[in-house]
mmCIF file of C-alpha atoms in Angstrom:
data_model
loop_
_atom_site.group_PDB
_atom_site.id
_atom_site.type_symbol
_atom_site.label_atom_id
_atom_site.label_comp_id
_atom_site.label_asym_id
_atom_site.label_seq_id
_atom_site.Cartn_x
_atom_site.Cartn_y
_atom_site.Cartn_z
ATOM 1 C CA MET A 1 0.038 0.027 -0.018
ATOM 2 C CA LEU A 2 2.939 2.365 0.749
ATOM 3 C CA LEU A 3 4.485 1.575 -2.645
ATOM 4 C CA GLY A 4 1.131 2.322 -4.363
ATOM 5 C CA LEU A 5 0.875 5.677 -2.472
ATOM 6 C CA ILE A 6 4.419 6.608 -3.427
ATOM 7 C CA VAL A 7 3.716 5.740 -7.146
ATOM 8 C CA LEU A 8 0.453 7.653 -7.059
ATOM 9 C CA GLY A 9 2.170 10.701 -5.475
ATOM 10 C CA LEU A 10 4.961 10.647 -8.188
ATOM 11 C CA SER A 11 2.432 10.403 -10.948
ATOM 12 C CA LEU A 12 0.532 13.308 -9.549
ATOM 13 C CA LEU A 13 3.758 15.349 -9.109
ATOM 14 C CA LEU A 14 4.984 14.506 -12.593
ATOM 15 C CA SER A 15 1.461 15.516 -14.115
ATOM 16 C CA PHE A 16 1.694 18.836 -12.261
ATOM 17 C CA ILE A 17 5.435 19.448 -12.994
ATOM 18 C CA PRO A 18 6.074 19.116 -16.739
ATOM 19 C CA LEU A 19 9.392 17.364 -16.380
ATOM 20 C CA GLY A 20 9.624 16.200 -19.884
ATOM 21 C CA LEU A 21 8.999 19.724 -21.239
ATOM 22 C CA TRP A 22 11.652 21.041 -18.930
ATOM 23 C CA ILE A 23 14.156 18.448 -20.260
ATOM 24 C CA SER A 24 13.330 19.312 -23.859
ATOM 25 C CA ALA A 25 13.794 23.075 -23.168
ATOM 26 C CA ILE A 26 17.287 22.449 -21.404
ATOM 27 C CA ALA A 27 18.272 20.198 -24.441
ATOM 28 C CA ALA A 28 17.260 22.952 -26.940
ATOM 29 C CA GLY A 29 19.341 25.515 -24.967
ATOM 30 C CA VAL A 30 16.473 27.353 -23.524
ATOM 31 C CA ARG A 31 17.168 28.267 -19.879
ATOM 32 C CA ILE A 32 13.885 27.861 -17.912
ATOM 33 C CA GLY A 33 13.515 26.602 -14.297
ATOM 34 C CA ILE A 34 11.194 24.077 -12.769
ATOM 35 C CA VAL A 35 9.817 26.777 -10.525
ATOM 36 C CA THR A 36 8.841 28.756 -13.631
ATOM 37 C CA LEU A 37 6.883 25.912 -15.155
ATOM 38 C CA VAL A 38 5.150 25.203 -11.766
ATOM 39 C CA GLY A 39 4.151 28.946 -11.689
ATOM 40 C CA MET A 40 2.660 28.571 -15.151
ATOM 41 C CA ARG A 41 0.591 25.775 -13.865
ATOM 42 C CA LEU A 42 -0.587 27.902 -10.867
ATOM 43 C CA ARG A 43 -1.379 30.799 -13.272
ATOM 44 C CA ARG A 44 -3.437 28.321 -15.411
ATOM 45 C CA VAL A 45 -1.103 28.660 -18.350
ATOM 46 C CA VAL A 46 -0.444 25.630 -20.434
ATOM 47 C CA PRO A 47 3.376 25.298 -20.382
ATOM 48 C CA GLY A 48 3.568 23.654 -23.805
ATOM 49 C CA LYS A 49 1.824 26.677 -25.361
ATOM 50 C CA VAL A 50 4.590 28.909 -24.307
ATOM 51 C CA VAL A 51 7.698 26.753 -23.944
ATOM 52 C CA ASN A 52 7.453 25.071 -27.403
ATOM 53 C CA PRO A 53 7.193 28.351 -29.267
ATOM 54 C CA LEU A 54 10.083 29.578 -27.196
ATOM 55 C CA ILE A 55 12.244 26.639 -28.280
ATOM 56 C CA LYS A 56 11.199 27.224 -31.870
ATOM 57 C CA ALA A 57 12.217 30.935 -31.618
ATOM 58 C CA THR A 58 15.501 30.171 -29.972
ATOM 59 C CA LYS A 59 16.451 27.600 -32.679
ATOM 60 C CA ALA A 60 15.593 30.323 -35.282
ATOM 61 C CA GLY A 61 17.871 32.855 -33.612
ATOM 62 C CA LEU A 62 15.233 35.069 -32.031
ATOM 63 C CA GLU A 63 15.718 36.424 -28.590
ATOM 64 C CA LEU A 64 12.371 36.117 -26.816
ATOM 65 C CA SER A 65 11.631 35.977 -23.089
ATOM 66 C CA VAL A 66 9.333 33.654 -21.265
ATOM 67 C CA ASN A 67 7.584 36.542 -19.611
ATOM 68 C CA LYS A 68 6.564 38.265 -22.972
ATOM 69 C CA LEU A 69 5.301 34.877 -24.340
ATOM 70 C CA GLU A 70 3.405 34.048 -21.184
ATOM 71 C CA GLY A 71 1.885 37.585 -20.953
ATOM 72 C CA HIS A 72 0.702 37.360 -24.630
ATOM 73 C CA TYR A 73 -0.863 34.032 -23.870
ATOM 74 C CA LEU A 74 -2.692 35.375 -20.870
ATOM 75 C CA ALA A 75 -3.955 38.327 -22.952
ATOM 76 C CA GLY A 76 -5.744 35.821 -25.276
ATOM 77 C CA GLY A 77 -3.161 35.778 -28.022
ATOM 78 C CA ASN A 78 -1.870 32.985 -30.171
ATOM 79 C CA VAL A 79 1.816 32.620 -29.161
ATOM 80 C CA ASP A 80 2.650 29.953 -31.686
ATOM 81 C CA ARG A 81 1.316 32.099 -34.616
ATOM 82 C CA VAL A 82 3.133 35.111 -33.482
ATOM 83 C CA VAL A 83 6.470 33.259 -33.168
ATOM 84 C CA ASN A 84 5.895 31.649 -36.743
ATOM 85 C CA ALA A 85 5.248 35.226 -38.056
ATOM 86 C CA LEU A 86 8.446 36.557 -36.493
ATOM 87 C CA ILE A 87 10.427 33.674 -38.006
ATOM 88 C CA ALA A 88 8.853 34.310 -41.423
ATOM 89 C CA ALA A 89 9.522 37.997 -41.195
ATOM 90 C CA GLN A 90 13.146 37.388 -40.234
ATOM 91 C CA ARG A 91 13.627 35.072 -43.153
ATOM 92 C CA ALA A 92 12.044 37.577 -45.534
ATOM 93 C CA GLY A 93 14.013 40.474 -44.278
ATOM 94 C CA ILE A 94 10.875 42.383 -42.865
ATOM 95 C CA ASP A 95 11.291 44.538 -39.834
ATOM 96 C CA LEU A 96 8.840 43.102 -37.461
ATOM 97 C CA GLY A 97 9.236 43.208 -33.623
ATOM 98 C CA PHE A 98 7.453 41.089 -31.017
ATOM 99 C CA GLU A 99 5.431 43.975 -29.646
ATOM 100 C CA ARG A 100 3.949 44.864 -33.140
ATOM 101 C CA ALA A 101 3.377 41.243 -33.955
ATOM 102 C CA ALA A 102 1.611 40.684 -30.670
ATOM 103 C CA ALA A 103 -0.504 43.932 -31.159
ATOM 104 C CA ILE A 104 -1.472 42.714 -34.615
ATOM 105 C CA ASP A 105 -2.566 39.266 -33.290
ATOM 106 C CA LEU A 106 -4.556 40.745 -30.384
ATOM 107 C CA ALA A 107 -6.282 43.027 -32.841
ATOM 108 C CA GLY A 108 -7.876 39.984 -34.504
ATOM 109 C CA ARG A 109 -5.684 39.866 -37.600
ATOM 110 C CA ASP A 110 -3.712 36.787 -38.830
ATOM 111 C CA VAL A 111 -0.261 38.187 -38.313
ATOM 112 C CA LEU A 112 1.349 35.130 -40.016
ATOM 113 C CA GLN A 113 -0.839 35.518 -43.087
ATOM 114 C CA ALA A 114 -0.076 39.246 -43.088
ATOM 115 C CA VAL A 115 3.685 38.470 -43.391
ATOM 116 C CA GLN A 116 2.927 35.885 -46.121
ATOM 117 C CA VAL A 117 0.835 38.560 -48.119
ATOM 118 C CA SER A 118 3.599 40.959 -47.703
ATOM 119 C CA VAL A 119 6.136 38.614 -49.291
ATOM 120 C CA ASN A 120 3.630 37.020 -51.760
ATOM 121 C CA PRO A 121 1.106 39.637 -52.929
ATOM 122 C CA ARG A 122 -2.593 38.574 -52.993
ATOM 123 C CA VAL A 123 -5.042 39.151 -55.813
ATOM 124 C CA ILE A 124 -8.462 40.443 -54.949
ATOM 125 C CA GLU A 125 -11.190 40.122 -57.601
ATOM 126 C CA THR A 126 -13.981 42.673 -57.373
ATOM 127 C CA PRO A 127 -17.602 41.814 -58.160
ATOM 128 C CA VAL A 128 -19.106 43.069 -61.343
ATOM 129 C CA VAL A 129 -19.381 46.773 -61.160
ATOM 130 C CA VAL A 130 -22.154 48.387 -63.243
ATOM 131 C CA ALA A 131 -21.838 51.975 -64.330
ATOM 132 C CA VAL A 132 -23.335 54.345 -67.107
ATOM 133 C CA ALA A 133 -21.442 56.398 -69.603
ATOM 134 C CA LYS A 134 -22.563 59.902 -70.628
ATOM 135 C CA ASN A 135 -24.328 58.535 -73.741
ATOM 136 C CA GLY A 136 -26.643 56.502 -71.617
ATOM 137 C CA ILE A 137 -25.072 53.039 -72.317
ATOM 138 C CA GLU A 138 -24.523 50.674 -69.360
ATOM 139 C CA VAL A 139 -21.046 49.210 -68.917
ATOM 140 C CA LYS A 140 -20.115 46.291 -66.693
ATOM 141 C CA ALA A 141 -16.572 45.785 -65.511
ATOM 142 C CA ARG A 142 -14.739 43.374 -63.206
ATOM 143 C CA ALA A 143 -11.258 44.115 -61.896
ATOM 144 C CA ARG A 144 -8.385 42.267 -60.232
ATOM 145 C CA VAL A 145 -6.477 44.144 -57.541
ATOM 146 C CA THR A 146 -3.038 42.981 -56.561
ATOM 147 C CA VAL A 147 -2.346 44.005 -53.006
ATOM 148 C CA ARG A 148 0.551 43.603 -50.545
ATOM 149 C CA ALA A 149 0.091 43.704 -46.781
ATOM 150 C CA ASN A 150 1.369 46.796 -45.037
ATOM 151 C CA ILE A 151 2.769 45.690 -41.680
ATOM 152 C CA GLU A 152 2.939 49.210 -40.425
ATOM 153 C CA ARG A 153 -0.860 49.740 -40.920
ATOM 154 C CA LEU A 154 -2.252 46.372 -39.941
ATOM 155 C CA VAL A 155 -3.367 47.789 -36.572
ATOM 156 C CA GLY A 156 -6.171 50.283 -37.257
ATOM 157 C CA GLY A 157 -6.038 49.880 -41.021
ATOM 158 C CA ALA A 158 -9.126 49.012 -43.221
ATOM 159 C CA GLY A 159 -9.424 45.635 -44.742
ATOM 160 C CA GLU A 160 -10.233 44.031 -48.083
ATOM 161 C CA GLU A 161 -13.840 45.276 -48.086
ATOM 162 C CA THR A 162 -12.665 48.868 -48.169
ATOM 163 C CA ILE A 163 -10.266 48.191 -51.005
ATOM 164 C CA ILE A 164 -13.158 46.531 -53.090
ATOM 165 C CA ALA A 165 -15.476 49.431 -52.251
ATOM 166 C CA ARG A 166 -12.959 52.137 -53.241
ATOM 167 C CA VAL A 167 -12.048 50.315 -56.494
ATOM 168 C CA GLY A 168 -15.678 49.950 -57.411
ATOM 169 C CA GLU A 169 -16.263 53.706 -56.774
ATOM 170 C CA GLY A 170 -13.245 54.518 -58.925
ATOM 171 C CA ILE A 171 -14.590 52.313 -61.788
ATOM 172 C CA VAL A 172 -18.016 53.930 -61.623
ATOM 173 C CA THR A 173 -16.483 57.452 -61.684
ATOM 174 C CA THR A 174 -14.217 56.713 -64.570
ATOM 175 C CA ILE A 175 -16.888 55.085 -66.731
ATOM 176 C CA GLY A 176 -19.345 57.836 -65.761
ATOM 177 C CA SER A 177 -16.895 60.538 -66.955
ATOM 178 C CA ALA A 178 -16.440 58.833 -70.398
ATOM 179 C CA THR A 179 -18.331 60.418 -73.293
ATOM 180 C CA THR A 180 -19.414 57.184 -74.818
ATOM 181 C CA HIS A 181 -19.096 53.596 -73.866
ATOM 182 C CA LYS A 182 -16.810 52.971 -76.853
ATOM 183 C CA GLU A 183 -14.113 54.838 -75.188
ATOM 184 C CA VAL A 184 -14.239 52.360 -72.287
ATOM 185 C CA LEU A 185 -14.284 49.377 -74.587
ATOM 186 C CA GLU A 186 -11.436 50.627 -76.661
ATOM 187 C CA ASN A 187 -9.142 51.576 -73.732
ATOM 188 C CA PRO A 188 -10.039 49.724 -70.600
ATOM 189 C CA ASP A 189 -6.625 50.462 -69.296
ATOM 190 C CA THR A 190 -7.697 54.014 -68.645
ATOM 191 C CA ILE A 191 -9.863 52.710 -65.756
ATOM 192 C CA SER A 192 -6.826 51.125 -64.227
ATOM 193 C CA ARG A 193 -4.606 54.204 -64.578
ATOM 194 C CA THR A 194 -7.284 56.603 -63.258
ATOM 195 C CA VAL A 195 -8.247 54.384 -60.357
ATOM 196 C CA LEU A 196 -4.689 53.559 -59.389
ATOM 197 C CA GLY A 197 -3.747 57.299 -59.467
ATOM 198 C CA LYS A 198 -6.432 58.053 -56.755
ATOM 199 C CA GLY A 199 -4.477 56.534 -53.877
ATOM 200 C CA LEU A 200 -7.129 54.150 -52.749
ATOM 201 C CA ASP A 201 -4.968 52.346 -50.360
ATOM 202 C CA ALA A 202 -4.694 55.334 -48.001
ATOM 203 C CA GLY A 203 -5.691 54.394 -44.495
ATOM 204 C CA THR A 204 -5.873 50.626 -45.343
ATOM 205 C CA ALA A 205 -3.721 47.626 -44.247
ATOM 206 C CA PHE A 206 -2.698 47.094 -47.816
ATOM 207 C CA GLU A 207 -0.648 48.584 -50.516
ATOM 208 C CA ILE A 208 -2.225 48.464 -53.903
ATOM 209 C CA LEU A 209 0.485 47.182 -56.613
ATOM 210 C CA SER A 210 -1.690 47.069 -59.653
ATOM 211 C CA ILE A 211 -5.351 47.183 -60.814
ATOM 212 C CA ASP A 212 -6.181 45.107 -63.936
ATOM 213 C CA ILE A 213 -9.582 45.178 -65.750
ATOM 214 C CA ALA A 214 -10.439 41.514 -66.190
ATOM 215 C CA ASP A 215 -13.688 41.879 -68.118
ATOM 216 C CA VAL A 216 -15.674 44.712 -69.737
ATOM 217 C CA ASP A 217 -19.084 44.158 -71.242
ATOM 218 C CA VAL A 218 -21.965 46.321 -72.543
ATOM 219 C CA GLY A 219 -25.213 46.278 -70.756
ATOM 220 C CA LYS A 220 -28.601 47.935 -71.359
ATOM 221 C CA ASN A 221 -29.268 51.330 -73.001
ATOM 222 C CA ILE A 222 -30.222 53.042 -69.761
ATOM 223 C CA GLY A 223 -30.616 56.494 -71.504
ATOM 224 C CA ALA A 224 -33.239 55.153 -74.022
ATOM 225 C CA GLN A 225 -34.996 53.250 -71.271
ATOM 226 C CA LEU A 226 -35.207 56.461 -69.113
ATOM 227 C CA GLN A 227 -36.490 58.360 -72.198
ATOM 228 C CA THR A 228 -39.188 55.541 -72.808
ATOM 229 C CA ASP A 229 -40.196 55.665 -69.214
ATOM 230 C CA GLN A 230 -40.471 59.478 -69.211
ATOM 231 C CA ALA A 231 -42.498 59.406 -72.433
ATOM 232 C CA GLU A 232 -44.837 56.751 -70.851
ATOM 233 C CA ALA A 233 -45.249 58.954 -67.801
ATOM 234 C CA ASP A 234 -45.942 62.030 -69.918
ATOM 235 C CA LYS A 235 -48.618 60.054 -71.852
ATOM 236 C CA ARG A 236 -50.274 58.889 -68.664
ATOM 237 C CA ILE A 237 -50.296 62.567 -67.443
ATOM 238 C CA ALA A 238 -51.832 63.760 -70.737
ATOM 239 C CA GLN A 239 -54.446 61.010 -70.506
ATOM 240 C CA ALA A 240 -55.313 61.873 -67.003
ATOM 241 C CA LYS A 241 -55.697 65.567 -67.932
ATOM 242 C CA ALA A 242 -57.777 64.632 -70.985
ATOM 243 C CA GLU A 243 -59.993 62.489 -68.805
ATOM 244 C CA GLU A 244 -60.276 65.357 -66.390
ATOM 245 C CA ARG A 245 -61.394 67.752 -69.202
ATOM 246 C CA ARG A 246 -63.871 65.186 -70.614
ATOM 247 C CA ALA A 247 -65.342 64.732 -67.157
ATOM 248 C CA MET A 248 -65.649 68.560 -66.801
ATOM 249 C CA ALA A 249 -67.308 68.800 -70.228
ATOM 250 C CA VAL A 250 -69.811 66.058 -69.319
ATOM 251 C CA ALA A 251 -70.580 67.844 -66.089
ATOM 252 C CA HIS A 252 -71.060 71.183 -67.967
ATOM 253 C CA GLU A 253 -73.354 69.417 -70.469
ATOM 254 C CA GLN A 254 -75.410 68.095 -67.669
ATOM 255 C CA GLU A 255 -75.606 71.504 -66.039
ATOM 256 C CA MET A 256 -76.770 72.969 -69.438
ATOM 257 C CA LYS A 257 -79.492 70.299 -69.821
ATOM 258 C CA ALA A 258 -80.676 71.089 -66.276
ATOM 259 C CA SER A 259 -80.740 74.684 -67.217
ATOM 260 C CA VAL A 260 -82.808 74.118 -70.316
ATOM 261 C CA GLN A 261 -85.301 72.114 -68.367
ATOM 262 C CA GLU A 262 -85.485 74.916 -65.769
ATOM 263 C CA MET A 263 -86.033 77.472 -68.446
ATOM 264 C CA ARG A 264 -88.749 75.229 -70.112
ATOM 265 C CA ALA A 265 -90.433 74.919 -66.763
ATOM 266 C CA LYS A 266 -90.480 78.655 -66.511
ATOM 267 C CA VAL A 267 -91.892 79.127 -70.006
ATOM 268 C CA VAL A 268 -94.646 76.469 -69.241
ATOM 269 C CA GLU A 269 -95.419 78.520 -66.057
ATOM 270 C CA ALA A 270 -95.496 81.788 -67.903
ATOM 271 C CA GLU A 271 -97.889 80.281 -70.562
ATOM 272 C CA ALA A 272 -100.174 79.126 -67.822
ATOM 273 C CA GLU A 273 -100.493 82.676 -66.609
ATOM 274 C CA VAL A 274 -101.782 83.903 -70.055
ATOM 275 C CA PRO A 275 -105.436 82.570 -69.691
ATOM 276 C CA ARG A 276 -105.578 83.965 -66.232
ATOM 277 C CA ALA A 277 -104.327 87.385 -67.495
ATOM 278 C CA PHE A 278 -107.076 87.311 -70.159
ATOM 279 C CA ALA A 279 -109.695 86.539 -67.705
ATOM 280 C CA GLN A 280 -108.438 89.282 -65.355
ATOM 281 C CA ALA A 281 -108.533 91.727 -68.279
ATOM 282 C CA LEU A 282 -111.929 90.779 -69.296
ATOM 283 C CA ARG A 283 -113.294 91.136 -65.670
ATOM 284 C CA GLU A 284 -111.620 94.553 -65.342
ATOM 285 C CA GLY A 285 -112.936 95.726 -68.711
ATOM 286 C CA LYS A 286 -109.444 96.387 -70.051
ATOM 287 C CA LEU A 287 -110.173 93.814 -72.893
ATOM 288 C CA GLY A 288 -113.335 93.591 -74.863
ATOM 289 C CA VAL A 289 -114.941 90.473 -76.172
ATOM 290 C CA VAL A 290 -114.448 91.546 -79.741
ATOM 291 C CA ASP A 291 -110.798 92.082 -79.057
ATOM 292 C CA TYR A 292 -110.519 88.661 -77.567
ATOM 293 C CA TYR A 293 -112.174 87.039 -80.579
ATOM 294 C CA ASN A 294 -109.857 88.993 -82.972
ATOM 295 C CA LEU A 295 -106.867 87.759 -80.969
ATOM 296 C CA GLN A 296 -108.223 84.160 -81.185
ATOM 297 C CA ASN A 297 -108.648 84.555 -85.083
ATOM 298 C CA ILE A 298 -105.062 85.848 -85.335
ATOM 299 C CA GLN A 299 -103.689 82.853 -83.364
ATOM 300 C CA ALA A 300 -105.762 80.436 -85.506
ATOM 301 C CA ASP A 301 -104.529 82.127 -88.714
ATOM 302 C CA THR A 302 -101.003 81.986 -87.526
ATOM 303 C CA GLN A 303 -101.362 78.164 -86.690
ATOM 304 C CA MET A 304 -102.825 77.552 -90.209
ATOM 305 C CA ARG A 305 -99.943 79.357 -91.996
ATOM 306 C CA ASP A 306 -97.473 77.352 -89.879
ATOM 307 C CA SER A 307 -99.257 74.135 -90.901
ATOM 308 C CA ILE A 308 -99.277 75.118 -94.532
ATOM 309 C CA GLY A 309 -95.478 76.068 -94.318
ATOM 310 C CA LYS A 310 -94.649 72.745 -92.764
ATOM 311 C CA MET A 311 -96.565 70.889 -95.439
ATOM 312 C CA GLY A 312 -94.791 72.870 -98.197
ATOM 313 C CA GLY A 313 -91.370 72.155 -96.678
ATOM 314 C CA SER A 314 -92.158 68.342 -96.503
ATOM 315 C CA ASP A 315 -93.206 68.317 -100.155
ATOM 316 C CA LYS A 316 -90.069 70.018 -101.345
ATOM 317 C CA GLY A 317 -88.145 67.520 -99.301
ATOM 318 C CA GLY A 318 -89.973 64.561 -100.901
ATOM 319 C CA ASN A 319 -89.283 66.045 -104.530
ATOM 320 C CA SER A 320 -85.649 66.399 -103.846
ATOM 321 C CA ASP A 321 -85.509 62.771 -102.572
ATOM 322 C CA LYS A 322 -87.265 61.622 -105.629
#
């Protein structure tokens, strides 16, 4: 039982004290004490996450301290990636210190990828950018932007989305300033020169090396379409105004008909007063009986003449038809 307790105690002690890691560090020429490794355990730092990158850096000729690597680990950084980036920068002749590399890593950027892009530039392909020339023809263009990472501006610098947005804006401006779409099709390199001369990489984490137009195509005739839409809108406005005038004319016609009916009613009312006036005149002695009969004879004579005139007009019309 005593032997079992001794074996159990040794196993727990060896699991808490990374003895194998300490031996590996000593063999690699990294001076680190057992107490330091135990302190990492107490600070809840995985010793292998710090010691192995330190061994790698020492073998590569970099002078890094355990405290810096441990502090970067406690800050939430990726120690192994930072050390790999420092080794790659040293091999490529790029001036990159540990503090800047750690800051880039804590900022959320891949510092190793940044060093690789700085050595081997990346090609960013923009989506299809649609713009309209001055003659109203739509032009579609797609560009390939070759960029190189700028280590000095990785912290606080804009990313690839800003580069794509600025290049797209430059393409739209260049195509929009062209007189005709044929100028863009004949010389697409004018877009590259104009956009590249605008300094679009200012404030970004990249340096633009070149902008190449990969594809240019002609789209719709936007000018003609706009004119057609405007003509259609003008036609609808004219139709609406004509319909308004027609409705006003119909309303006026109905008003006139109502006015005619009103006047006819007044005439009928006035005619109804005539017999009363005759009767009143006879009663008052202002009109005699002989005068009344003479008036009746005149009216009968007038009606007879009207009837004869109508009959004569109908006969003339019948002869002309024959």
